[in-house]
Amino acid sequence: MIDRRLLIIEDDPGLASQMRWCFSDIGVFTAATAREAEGLLRKEEPQVITLDLGLPPDPGGTSAGFELLELIGSLMPGSKVIVITGREEHEHAVEAIARGAYDYYQKPIDGDTLSFVVERAFKLWELESENRQLASRASPTPLAGLVTESASMLAVTKQAQRVAPTDATVLILGETGTGKEVVARAIHGLSKRADGPFAAINCAAIPENLLESELFGHEKGAFTGATGRKIGKIEAANGGTLLLDEIGDMPLPLQAKILRFLQERTVERVGSTSEIPVDVRVISATHRDLEAMQQDNSFREDLYFRIGEITLRLPPLRERKGDVILLANNLLSRHMGERRLQLSSEATSALESWSWPGNIRELENRIKRACIMADGPYISARDLELVEEEDDAPLNLKQVRAEAEREAIIRALQRSRNNVSQAARLLGISRPTLYNLFSKYGVSAESDDD
């Protein structure tokens, strides 16, 4: 159980005292001015804060309150701020939410309601704190760069740990974007060759007429454009590890030459007849079905057995139970820069329900985009582009409900001519709940929504 700390920022001493006595089992601190509040923020680091927008020297306005809200966001971006507004301040509630406030309520607020909303804020803070710990926690295995908690992936990491200290050739199989190169680099890092070079070449990305030169190197004048000697990837990896990525796309003539290299451990540069001995460990990777390719003679059987002394099969992200949110938070902390962003509950649900055809690479691309497109501190499913187009019939029940809820809110606002209280009554909910829904769905009460 965490040491819960609540800061009540209220310039009315009577009201501050009443609010304070609503809590007996947590640490409660009160401040009547922004200066007092700043001191307590730095000293006590409260997880939850109630904030009166009308503070000195502008008790009749909101400027001091909003300035303090921004200060809280910079000092304690993970804290939950509950804005307590006066009767005539409800028009500032949406702005407060947009500036990072967690929730708001209008005075007077009774003790039971205050206790409830503060308890809910503490629980949310604790949940997000756990998520941040998951995101920043080191991998449970010593495989550098690999973040996982799924049983299927942990089994692969154990296999990788066992094979790493040996010089056995390793074949890594898995769909595109599953992290094959990450695993290959981790194996190299755990091997006795860790201090040597790690060289990687993508056999699918280089034209066939250039691939031999990239692998084996060439001598000056070996072909048109060969203006000087070039060291190939195999020779450059001497004393270290060579990754033949997408080896399933290697042309058959080169497969024969790679097989000879694996047997003889020597290379001949293009345009030369001299054999150069090379001490290199070979790791291969592909998303293709090499066994099926042997049947149609597009991949050599003898090469398959030579590169696959040990075979590791990486599961796709959709089969890695529990890893999507763990990876998403890890990637978010890596790409959000100076912003303080978090996944909304809507985004979390969307991430968990997506099928991830592009695996981790797709996840990283979506997180990068969301870090740029997010308007506030919370990333939405729309920021991740995980919301279906309007002309598509949604099949996700949560999405159907959300769209129906948003449409009902818009109709209620139109019928009430943007009167929030009347719209809330039409919907059968409280005004604070309606304002929360405004923030959730990007609806404004100040103008008609499309």
Tab-separated table of C-alpha atoms in Angstrom:
chain	number	residue	atom	x	y	z
A	1	MET	CA	0.000	0.000	0.000
A	2	ILE	CA	1.393	3.387	-0.999
A	3	ASP	CA	1.667	6.332	1.376
A	4	ARG	CA	-1.271	8.331	0.048
A	5	ARG	CA	-0.906	12.127	0.163
A	6	LEU	CA	-3.654	14.615	-0.690
A	7	LEU	CA	-3.108	18.354	-1.167
A	8	ILE	CA	-6.177	20.610	-0.792
A	9	ILE	CA	-5.644	24.026	-2.386
A	10	GLU	CA	-8.462	26.271	-1.167
A	11	ASP	CA	-8.348	29.918	-0.040
A	12	ASP	CA	-11.530	29.635	2.067
A	13	PRO	CA	-10.237	28.358	5.447
A	14	GLY	CA	-13.654	27.090	6.536
A	15	LEU	CA	-14.176	25.083	3.379
A	16	ALA	CA	-10.597	23.814	3.477
A	17	SER	CA	-11.148	22.582	7.026
A	18	GLN	CA	-14.392	20.828	6.073
A	19	MET	CA	-12.697	19.113	3.155
A	20	ARG	CA	-9.749	18.078	5.305
A	21	TRP	CA	-11.944	16.321	7.852
A	22	CYS	CA	-13.424	14.088	5.138
A	23	PHE	CA	-10.207	12.042	5.243
A	24	SER	CA	-8.783	10.172	8.201
A	25	ASP	CA	-6.594	7.430	6.748
A	26	ILE	CA	-4.387	9.447	4.371
A	27	GLY	CA	-1.947	12.332	4.674
A	28	VAL	CA	-3.775	15.602	4.025
A	29	PHE	CA	-2.114	18.990	3.463
A	30	THR	CA	-3.787	22.344	2.806
A	31	ALA	CA	-2.644	25.484	1.045
A	32	ALA	CA	-4.438	28.822	0.656
A	33	THR	CA	-2.108	30.368	-1.951
A	34	ALA	CA	-0.161	29.276	-4.994
A	35	ARG	CA	3.105	29.898	-3.154
A	36	GLU	CA	2.110	27.658	-0.244
A	37	ALA	CA	0.922	25.034	-2.700
A	38	GLU	CA	4.217	25.064	-4.609
A	39	GLY	CA	6.164	24.509	-1.393
A	40	LEU	CA	4.003	21.543	-0.417
A	41	LEU	CA	4.146	20.115	-3.946
A	42	ARG	CA	7.940	20.047	-3.819
A	43	LYS	CA	8.148	18.812	-0.223
A	44	GLU	CA	5.320	16.270	0.050
A	45	GLU	CA	4.823	15.207	-3.607
A	46	PRO	CA	1.078	14.490	-3.254
A	47	GLN	CA	-0.441	12.025	-5.673
A	48	VAL	CA	-3.872	13.705	-5.677
A	49	ILE	CA	-4.626	17.437	-5.526
A	50	THR	CA	-7.878	19.381	-5.254
A	51	LEU	CA	-7.562	22.841	-6.784
A	52	ASP	CA	-9.750	25.920	-6.378
A	53	LEU	CA	-9.271	28.024	-9.515
A	54	GLY	CA	-10.075	31.278	-7.707
A	55	LEU	CA	-6.867	31.891	-5.742
A	56	PRO	CA	-5.124	35.094	-4.569
A	57	PRO	CA	-4.195	37.503	-6.030
A	58	ASP	CA	-7.123	36.793	-8.390
A	59	PRO	CA	-9.760	35.231	-6.108
A	60	GLY	CA	-12.578	36.390	-8.368
A	61	GLY	CA	-10.976	35.007	-11.526
A	62	THR	CA	-9.132	31.946	-12.692
A	63	SER	CA	-5.714	33.168	-13.840
A	64	ALA	CA	-3.883	32.141	-10.651
A	65	GLY	CA	-5.593	28.770	-10.626
A	66	PHE	CA	-4.686	27.985	-14.223
A	67	GLU	CA	-1.082	29.099	-13.682
A	68	LEU	CA	-0.863	26.756	-10.707
A	69	LEU	CA	-2.422	23.934	-12.752
A	70	GLU	CA	0.351	24.337	-15.334
A	71	LEU	CA	2.983	24.374	-12.569
A	72	ILE	CA	1.578	21.139	-11.139
A	73	GLY	CA	1.758	19.588	-14.604
A	74	SER	CA	5.444	20.438	-14.895
A	75	LEU	CA	6.427	19.509	-11.320
A	76	MET	CA	4.304	16.374	-10.948
A	77	PRO	CA	2.989	15.254	-14.345
A	78	GLY	CA	1.627	11.990	-12.956
A	79	SER	CA	-0.483	13.563	-10.208
A	80	LYS	CA	-4.281	13.740	-10.413
A	81	VAL	CA	-5.737	17.244	-10.123
A	82	ILE	CA	-9.422	17.585	-9.245
A	83	VAL	CA	-10.606	21.135	-9.970
A	84	ILE	CA	-13.256	22.420	-7.549
A	85	THR	CA	-15.076	25.311	-9.253
A	86	GLY	CA	-17.440	28.016	-8.059
A	87	ARG	CA	-21.000	28.290	-9.299
A	88	GLU	CA	-20.119	30.651	-12.137
A	89	GLU	CA	-16.958	28.870	-13.182
A	90	HIS	CA	-18.361	25.844	-14.966
A	91	GLU	CA	-17.384	27.319	-18.348
A	92	HIS	CA	-13.734	26.849	-17.329
A	93	ALA	CA	-14.092	23.152	-16.557
A	94	VAL	CA	-13.458	21.912	-20.081
A	95	GLU	CA	-10.424	24.202	-20.333
A	96	ALA	CA	-9.094	22.776	-17.055
A	97	ILE	CA	-9.477	19.227	-18.383
A	98	ALA	CA	-7.700	20.226	-21.592
A	99	ARG	CA	-4.817	21.643	-19.528
A	100	GLY	CA	-4.293	18.350	-17.747
A	101	ALA	CA	-6.801	18.263	-14.868
A	102	TYR	CA	-8.108	14.782	-14.111
A	103	ASP	CA	-11.643	15.783	-13.078
A	104	TYR	CA	-13.699	18.695	-11.804
A	105	TYR	CA	-16.636	19.275	-9.486
A	106	GLN	CA	-18.722	22.324	-8.674
A	107	LYS	CA	-19.101	23.846	-5.242
A	108	PRO	CA	-20.630	22.989	-2.902
A	109	ILE	CA	-19.405	19.388	-2.927
A	110	ASP	CA	-20.586	17.072	-0.165
A	111	GLY	CA	-18.191	14.948	1.859
A	112	ASP	CA	-19.296	11.590	0.443
A	113	THR	CA	-18.856	12.747	-3.136
A	114	LEU	CA	-15.467	14.280	-2.369
A	115	SER	CA	-14.284	11.090	-0.675
A	116	PHE	CA	-15.451	9.040	-3.637
A	117	VAL	CA	-13.768	11.141	-6.337
A	118	VAL	CA	-10.502	11.380	-4.363
A	119	GLU	CA	-10.457	7.610	-3.793
A	120	ARG	CA	-11.040	7.052	-7.508
A	121	ALA	CA	-8.175	9.433	-8.338
A	122	PHE	CA	-5.816	7.568	-6.001
A	123	LYS	CA	-6.730	4.243	-7.587
A	124	LEU	CA	-6.096	5.622	-11.077
A	125	TRP	CA	-2.751	7.061	-9.955
A	126	GLU	CA	-1.758	3.672	-8.530
A	127	LEU	CA	-2.758	1.875	-11.731
A	128	GLU	CA	-0.777	4.302	-13.894
A	129	SER	CA	2.173	4.029	-11.525
A	130	GLU	CA	2.157	0.263	-12.001
A	131	ASN	CA	2.061	0.770	-15.778
A	132	ARG	CA	5.029	3.139	-15.611
A	133	GLN	CA	6.973	0.605	-13.568
A	134	LEU	CA	6.197	-2.061	-16.154
A	135	ALA	CA	7.349	0.254	-18.938
A	136	SER	CA	10.619	1.165	-17.249
A	137	ARG	CA	11.361	-2.244	-15.784
A	138	ALA	CA	14.282	-4.071	-17.310
A	139	SER	CA	13.584	-7.214	-19.281
A	140	PRO	CA	13.181	-10.280	-17.032
A	141	THR	CA	15.855	-11.955	-19.168
A	142	PRO	CA	19.396	-10.791	-19.912
A	143	LEU	CA	18.562	-10.451	-23.625
A	144	ALA	CA	19.305	-6.800	-24.320
A	145	GLY	CA	16.485	-4.869	-25.973
A	146	LEU	CA	13.877	-7.575	-25.447
A	147	VAL	CA	10.824	-6.654	-23.358
A	148	THR	CA	8.427	-9.484	-22.582
A	149	GLU	CA	6.404	-11.246	-19.927
A	150	SER	CA	4.642	-13.798	-22.141
A	151	ALA	CA	5.400	-17.457	-21.546
A	152	SER	CA	5.902	-18.143	-25.261
A	153	MET	CA	8.537	-15.428	-25.646
A	154	LEU	CA	10.254	-16.246	-22.350
A	155	ALA	CA	10.713	-19.808	-23.641
A	156	VAL	CA	12.508	-18.391	-26.692
A	157	THR	CA	14.762	-16.236	-24.509
A	158	LYS	CA	15.818	-19.288	-22.501
A	159	GLN	CA	16.746	-21.086	-25.712
A	160	ALA	CA	18.688	-18.030	-26.889
A	161	GLN	CA	20.581	-17.874	-23.594
A	162	ARG	CA	21.628	-21.521	-23.923
A	163	VAL	CA	22.835	-21.201	-27.508
A	164	ALA	CA	24.545	-17.808	-27.124
A	165	PRO	CA	27.847	-19.048	-25.570
A	166	THR	CA	28.308	-21.615	-28.353
A	167	ASP	CA	29.365	-21.097	-31.957
A	168	ALA	CA	26.396	-22.993	-33.382
A	169	THR	CA	24.662	-21.461	-36.387
A	170	VAL	CA	21.223	-20.151	-35.455
A	171	LEU	CA	18.133	-19.773	-37.646
A	172	ILE	CA	15.530	-17.329	-36.334
A	173	LEU	CA	12.048	-17.745	-37.817
A	174	GLY	CA	9.166	-15.334	-37.343
A	175	GLU	CA	6.760	-12.979	-39.056
A	176	THR	CA	7.937	-9.576	-40.219
A	177	GLY	CA	8.307	-7.195	-37.307
A	178	THR	CA	8.609	-9.783	-34.526
A	179	GLY	CA	12.110	-8.690	-33.485
A	180	LYS	CA	14.377	-11.194	-35.191
A	181	GLU	CA	17.318	-8.795	-35.395
A	182	VAL	CA	16.854	-7.804	-31.733
A	183	VAL	CA	17.213	-11.458	-30.733
A	184	ALA	CA	20.222	-11.906	-33.026
A	185	ARG	CA	21.987	-8.908	-31.472
A	186	ALA	CA	21.139	-10.185	-27.985
A	187	ILE	CA	22.701	-13.583	-28.789
A	188	HIS	CA	25.820	-11.818	-30.038
A	189	GLY	CA	25.922	-9.714	-26.854
A	190	LEU	CA	25.854	-12.841	-24.670
A	191	SER	CA	28.441	-14.725	-26.720
A	192	LYS	CA	32.204	-14.910	-26.372
A	193	ARG	CA	32.289	-12.758	-29.513
A	194	ALA	CA	30.512	-9.833	-27.832
A	195	ASP	CA	33.584	-7.600	-28.135
A	196	GLY	CA	33.821	-8.351	-31.858
A	197	PRO	CA	31.816	-6.753	-34.677
A	198	PHE	CA	28.159	-7.443	-35.425
A	199	ALA	CA	27.385	-7.136	-39.153
A	200	ALA	CA	23.910	-7.485	-40.644
A	201	ILE	CA	22.778	-7.640	-44.253
A	202	ASN	CA	19.211	-7.796	-45.551
A	203	CYS	CA	19.245	-10.254	-48.433
A	204	ALA	CA	15.856	-9.017	-49.682
A	205	ALA	CA	16.805	-5.334	-49.824
A	206	ILE	CA	19.816	-5.592	-52.177
A	207	PRO	CA	19.546	-6.345	-55.920
A	208	GLU	CA	20.797	-9.787	-56.892
A	209	ASN	CA	23.662	-8.413	-59.025
A	210	LEU	CA	25.022	-6.445	-56.044
A	211	LEU	CA	24.376	-8.905	-53.228
A	212	GLU	CA	27.427	-11.070	-53.943
A	213	SER	CA	29.709	-8.028	-53.761
A	214	GLU	CA	28.043	-6.868	-50.519
A	215	LEU	CA	28.610	-10.288	-48.949
A	216	PHE	CA	32.031	-11.250	-50.265
A	217	GLY	CA	33.547	-7.902	-51.294
A	218	HIS	CA	35.324	-7.196	-54.559
A	219	GLU	CA	38.661	-6.159	-56.011
A	220	LYS	CA	39.318	-3.056	-58.035
A	221	GLY	CA	38.202	-3.550	-61.632
A	222	ALA	CA	36.196	-6.682	-60.878
A	223	PHE	CA	33.226	-5.172	-62.734
A	224	THR	CA	32.093	-1.861	-64.160
A	225	GLY	CA	32.007	0.664	-61.338
A	226	ALA	CA	34.417	-1.261	-59.089
A	227	THR	CA	36.846	1.642	-58.699
A	228	GLY	CA	38.528	0.224	-55.622
A	229	ARG	CA	38.750	-2.742	-53.278
A	230	LYS	CA	35.737	-3.331	-51.041
A	231	ILE	CA	35.545	-5.507	-47.934
A	232	GLY	CA	32.366	-7.579	-47.834
A	233	LYS	CA	30.036	-8.081	-44.848
A	234	ILE	CA	31.389	-11.558	-44.131
A	235	GLU	CA	34.973	-10.363	-43.939
A	236	ALA	CA	33.938	-7.266	-41.956
A	237	ALA	CA	32.376	-9.541	-39.328
A	238	ASN	CA	35.643	-11.426	-38.750
A	239	GLY	CA	35.931	-12.256	-35.054
A	240	GLY	CA	32.257	-11.442	-34.496
A	241	THR	CA	28.772	-12.311	-35.727
A	242	LEU	CA	27.115	-12.050	-39.155
A	243	LEU	CA	23.337	-11.803	-39.474
A	244	LEU	CA	21.941	-12.941	-42.821
A	245	ASP	CA	18.522	-11.314	-42.545
A	246	GLU	CA	15.748	-12.532	-44.855
A	247	ILE	CA	17.931	-15.385	-46.077
A	248	GLY	CA	14.820	-16.925	-47.621
A	249	ASP	CA	15.063	-14.247	-50.339
A	250	MET	CA	18.663	-15.125	-51.260
A	251	PRO	CA	19.016	-16.187	-54.940
A	252	LEU	CA	19.954	-19.835	-55.550
A	253	PRO	CA	23.417	-19.095	-57.071
A	254	LEU	CA	24.396	-17.177	-53.934
A	255	GLN	CA	22.974	-19.912	-51.710
A	256	ALA	CA	25.613	-22.241	-53.158
A	257	LYS	CA	28.389	-19.752	-52.415
A	258	ILE	CA	27.168	-19.180	-48.851
A	259	LEU	CA	27.068	-22.950	-48.335
A	260	ARG	CA	30.664	-23.224	-49.499
A	261	PHE	CA	31.695	-20.417	-47.146
A	262	LEU	CA	30.006	-22.171	-44.203
A	263	GLN	CA	31.834	-25.388	-45.062
A	264	GLU	CA	35.278	-23.928	-45.797
A	265	ARG	CA	35.181	-20.757	-43.635
A	266	THR	CA	36.947	-18.829	-46.386
A	267	VAL	CA	35.791	-16.118	-48.791
A	268	GLU	CA	36.889	-15.044	-52.237
A	269	ARG	CA	36.290	-11.417	-53.159
A	270	VAL	CA	34.673	-10.883	-56.546
A	271	GLY	CA	37.481	-10.560	-59.089
A	272	SER	CA	40.004	-12.450	-56.955
A	273	THR	CA	41.140	-16.073	-56.700
A	274	SER	CA	42.685	-15.723	-53.245
A	275	GLU	CA	40.923	-17.424	-50.351
A	276	ILE	CA	40.704	-15.393	-47.172
A	277	PRO	CA	40.070	-17.313	-43.923
A	278	VAL	CA	37.291	-15.796	-41.821
A	279	ASP	CA	36.307	-16.592	-38.221
A	280	VAL	CA	32.667	-15.577	-37.955
A	281	ARG	CA	29.511	-16.900	-36.380
A	282	VAL	CA	26.475	-16.909	-38.667
A	283	ILE	CA	22.917	-16.188	-37.570
A	284	SER	CA	20.184	-16.296	-40.208
A	285	ALA	CA	16.642	-14.971	-40.079
A	286	THR	CA	13.582	-15.108	-42.311
A	287	HIS	CA	9.811	-14.785	-42.310
A	288	ARG	CA	9.529	-17.362	-45.103
A	289	ASP	CA	8.660	-21.065	-44.779
A	290	LEU	CA	12.030	-22.572	-45.721
A	291	GLU	CA	10.758	-26.146	-45.466
A	292	ALA	CA	8.086	-25.413	-48.065
A	293	MET	CA	10.648	-23.628	-50.234
A	294	GLN	CA	12.757	-26.795	-50.288
A	295	GLN	CA	9.829	-28.647	-51.818
A	296	ASP	CA	9.657	-26.263	-54.794
A	297	ASN	CA	13.467	-26.134	-55.027
A	298	SER	CA	13.705	-22.398	-54.251
A	299	PHE	CA	15.853	-23.022	-51.163
A	300	ARG	CA	18.661	-25.567	-50.877
A	301	GLU	CA	18.072	-28.387	-48.425
A	302	ASP	CA	21.780	-28.690	-47.565
A	303	LEU	CA	21.990	-24.971	-46.788
A	304	TYR	CA	18.867	-25.206	-44.624
A	305	PHE	CA	20.466	-27.841	-42.405
A	306	ARG	CA	23.759	-25.928	-42.321
A	307	ILE	CA	22.254	-22.606	-41.124
A	308	GLY	CA	19.774	-24.195	-38.734
A	309	GLU	CA	21.837	-26.143	-36.238
A	310	ILE	CA	19.609	-24.362	-33.712
A	311	THR	CA	16.221	-22.953	-34.765
A	312	LEU	CA	14.357	-20.300	-32.754
A	313	ARG	CA	10.735	-19.523	-33.626
A	314	LEU	CA	9.504	-16.099	-32.509
A	315	PRO	CA	5.765	-15.935	-31.773
A	316	PRO	CA	3.766	-13.103	-33.382
A	317	LEU	CA	2.687	-10.267	-31.111
A	318	ARG	CA	-0.947	-11.428	-31.144
A	319	GLU	CA	0.176	-14.638	-29.405
A	320	ARG	CA	2.307	-12.901	-26.769
A	321	LYS	CA	-0.235	-12.619	-23.968
A	322	GLY	CA	0.203	-9.481	-21.880
A	323	ASP	CA	3.031	-8.053	-23.982
A	324	VAL	CA	1.110	-5.497	-26.057
A	325	ILE	CA	0.552	-3.005	-23.225
A	326	LEU	CA	3.973	-3.722	-21.721
A	327	LEU	CA	5.634	-2.965	-25.057
A	328	ALA	CA	3.362	0.008	-25.750
A	329	ASN	CA	4.302	1.685	-22.468
A	330	ASN	CA	7.978	0.931	-23.056
A	331	LEU	CA	7.841	2.441	-26.554
A	332	LEU	CA	5.848	5.402	-25.260
A	333	SER	CA	8.511	6.259	-22.688
A	334	ARG	CA	11.114	6.010	-25.456
A	335	HIS	CA	9.374	8.205	-28.031
A	336	MET	CA	7.358	10.835	-26.133
A	337	GLY	CA	10.397	13.074	-25.598
A	338	GLU	CA	9.740	15.921	-23.161
A	339	ARG	CA	5.976	15.397	-23.262
A	340	ARG	CA	4.276	13.510	-20.439
A	341	LEU	CA	1.919	11.154	-22.215
A	342	GLN	CA	-0.132	8.212	-21.002
A	343	LEU	CA	-2.385	5.664	-22.667
A	344	SER	CA	-6.079	6.280	-22.082
A	345	SER	CA	-8.301	3.361	-21.113
A	346	GLU	CA	-9.855	3.597	-24.592
A	347	ALA	CA	-6.397	3.303	-26.188
A	348	THR	CA	-5.492	0.360	-23.960
A	349	SER	CA	-8.644	-1.499	-25.004
A	350	ALA	CA	-7.957	-0.773	-28.669
A	351	LEU	CA	-4.356	-1.981	-28.385
A	352	GLU	CA	-5.413	-5.224	-26.729
A	353	SER	CA	-8.133	-5.980	-29.289
A	354	TRP	CA	-6.017	-5.269	-32.406
A	355	SER	CA	-4.643	-8.249	-34.352
A	356	TRP	CA	-1.184	-6.691	-35.052
A	357	PRO	CA	-0.454	-7.993	-38.551
A	358	GLY	CA	2.751	-5.913	-38.533
A	359	ASN	CA	3.748	-7.058	-35.034
A	360	ILE	CA	6.119	-4.924	-32.924
A	361	ARG	CA	7.181	-2.798	-35.890
A	362	GLU	CA	3.563	-1.796	-36.460
A	363	LEU	CA	3.100	-1.100	-32.743
A	364	GLU	CA	6.148	1.168	-32.665
A	365	ASN	CA	4.988	3.096	-35.725
A	366	ARG	CA	1.561	3.666	-34.172
A	367	ILE	CA	3.083	4.809	-30.868
A	368	LYS	CA	5.418	7.229	-32.692
A	369	ARG	CA	2.471	8.730	-34.548
A	370	ALA	CA	0.396	9.034	-31.396
A	371	CYS	CA	3.210	10.890	-29.605
A	372	ILE	CA	3.020	13.517	-32.353
A	373	MET	CA	-0.753	13.691	-32.808
A	374	ALA	CA	-1.999	13.563	-29.190
A	375	ASP	CA	-3.587	16.878	-28.164
A	376	GLY	CA	-3.439	16.395	-24.402
A	377	PRO	CA	-1.694	14.185	-21.861
A	378	TYR	CA	-3.700	11.089	-22.823
A	379	ILE	CA	-3.264	9.094	-26.037
A	380	SER	CA	-6.548	8.028	-27.622
A	381	ALA	CA	-7.403	5.170	-29.963
A	382	ARG	CA	-7.788	7.756	-32.714
A	383	ASP	CA	-4.226	8.994	-32.093
A	384	LEU	CA	-3.101	5.390	-32.647
A	385	GLU	CA	-5.288	5.128	-35.778
A	386	LEU	CA	-7.095	2.188	-34.216
A	387	VAL	CA	-10.572	3.632	-34.835
A	388	GLU	CA	-12.418	2.328	-37.864
A	389	GLU	CA	-13.471	4.754	-40.587
A	390	GLU	CA	-16.983	6.139	-40.250
A	391	ASP	CA	-18.149	4.472	-43.437
A	392	ASP	CA	-17.088	1.059	-42.141
A	393	ALA	CA	-19.515	-0.909	-40.014
A	394	PRO	CA	-17.771	-1.361	-36.649
A	395	LEU	CA	-17.857	-4.821	-35.141
A	396	ASN	CA	-16.137	-4.003	-31.841
A	397	LEU	CA	-18.857	-3.736	-29.197
A	398	LYS	CA	-16.971	-1.128	-27.155
A	399	GLN	CA	-16.580	1.035	-30.225
A	400	VAL	CA	-20.254	0.712	-31.144
A	401	ARG	CA	-21.228	1.798	-27.633
A	402	ALA	CA	-18.774	4.695	-27.658
A	403	GLU	CA	-20.051	6.005	-31.003
A	404	ALA	CA	-23.659	5.719	-29.834
A	405	GLU	CA	-22.801	7.529	-26.587
A	406	ARG	CA	-21.061	10.371	-28.430
A	407	GLU	CA	-24.005	10.754	-30.840
A	408	ALA	CA	-26.456	10.892	-27.914
A	409	ILE	CA	-24.412	13.647	-26.247
A	410	ILE	CA	-24.387	15.715	-29.443
A	411	ARG	CA	-28.165	15.320	-29.884
A	412	ALA	CA	-28.777	16.317	-26.256
A	413	LEU	CA	-26.663	19.460	-26.694
A	414	GLN	CA	-28.488	20.367	-29.880
A	415	ARG	CA	-31.895	19.840	-28.252
A	416	SER	CA	-30.904	21.885	-25.176
A	417	ARG	CA	-29.212	24.581	-27.291
A	418	ASN	CA	-25.885	23.854	-25.603
A	419	ASN	CA	-27.287	24.190	-22.065
A	420	VAL	CA	-25.096	21.731	-20.168
A	421	SER	CA	-27.439	21.270	-17.190
A	422	GLN	CA	-30.430	20.586	-19.422
A	423	ALA	CA	-28.397	18.243	-21.634
A	424	ALA	CA	-27.274	16.284	-18.565
A	425	ARG	CA	-30.896	15.935	-17.423
A	426	LEU	CA	-31.933	14.704	-20.871
A	427	LEU	CA	-29.177	12.087	-20.734
A	428	GLY	CA	-29.916	11.108	-17.144
A	429	ILE	CA	-26.413	11.848	-15.870
A	430	SER	CA	-24.714	14.451	-13.691
A	431	ARG	CA	-23.049	17.553	-15.090
A	432	PRO	CA	-19.561	16.454	-13.932
A	433	THR	CA	-20.072	13.133	-15.716
A	434	LEU	CA	-21.147	14.970	-18.863
A	435	TYR	CA	-18.050	17.182	-18.775
A	436	ASN	CA	-15.906	14.068	-18.415
A	437	LEU	CA	-17.607	12.686	-21.519
A	438	PHE	CA	-16.931	15.960	-23.354
A	439	SER	CA	-13.230	15.409	-22.735
A	440	LYS	CA	-13.401	11.719	-23.610
A	441	TYR	CA	-15.127	12.213	-26.952
A	442	GLY	CA	-13.789	15.629	-27.934
A	443	VAL	CA	-17.215	17.271	-27.777
A	444	SER	CA	-17.635	20.961	-26.969
A	445	ALA	CA	-20.678	22.534	-25.356
A	446	GLU	CA	-19.757	25.923	-26.755
A	447	SER	CA	-20.434	25.145	-30.412
A	448	ASP	CA	-22.333	22.598	-32.441
A	449	ASP	CA	-20.373	19.439	-33.147
A	450	ASP	CA	-20.321	17.716	-36.517
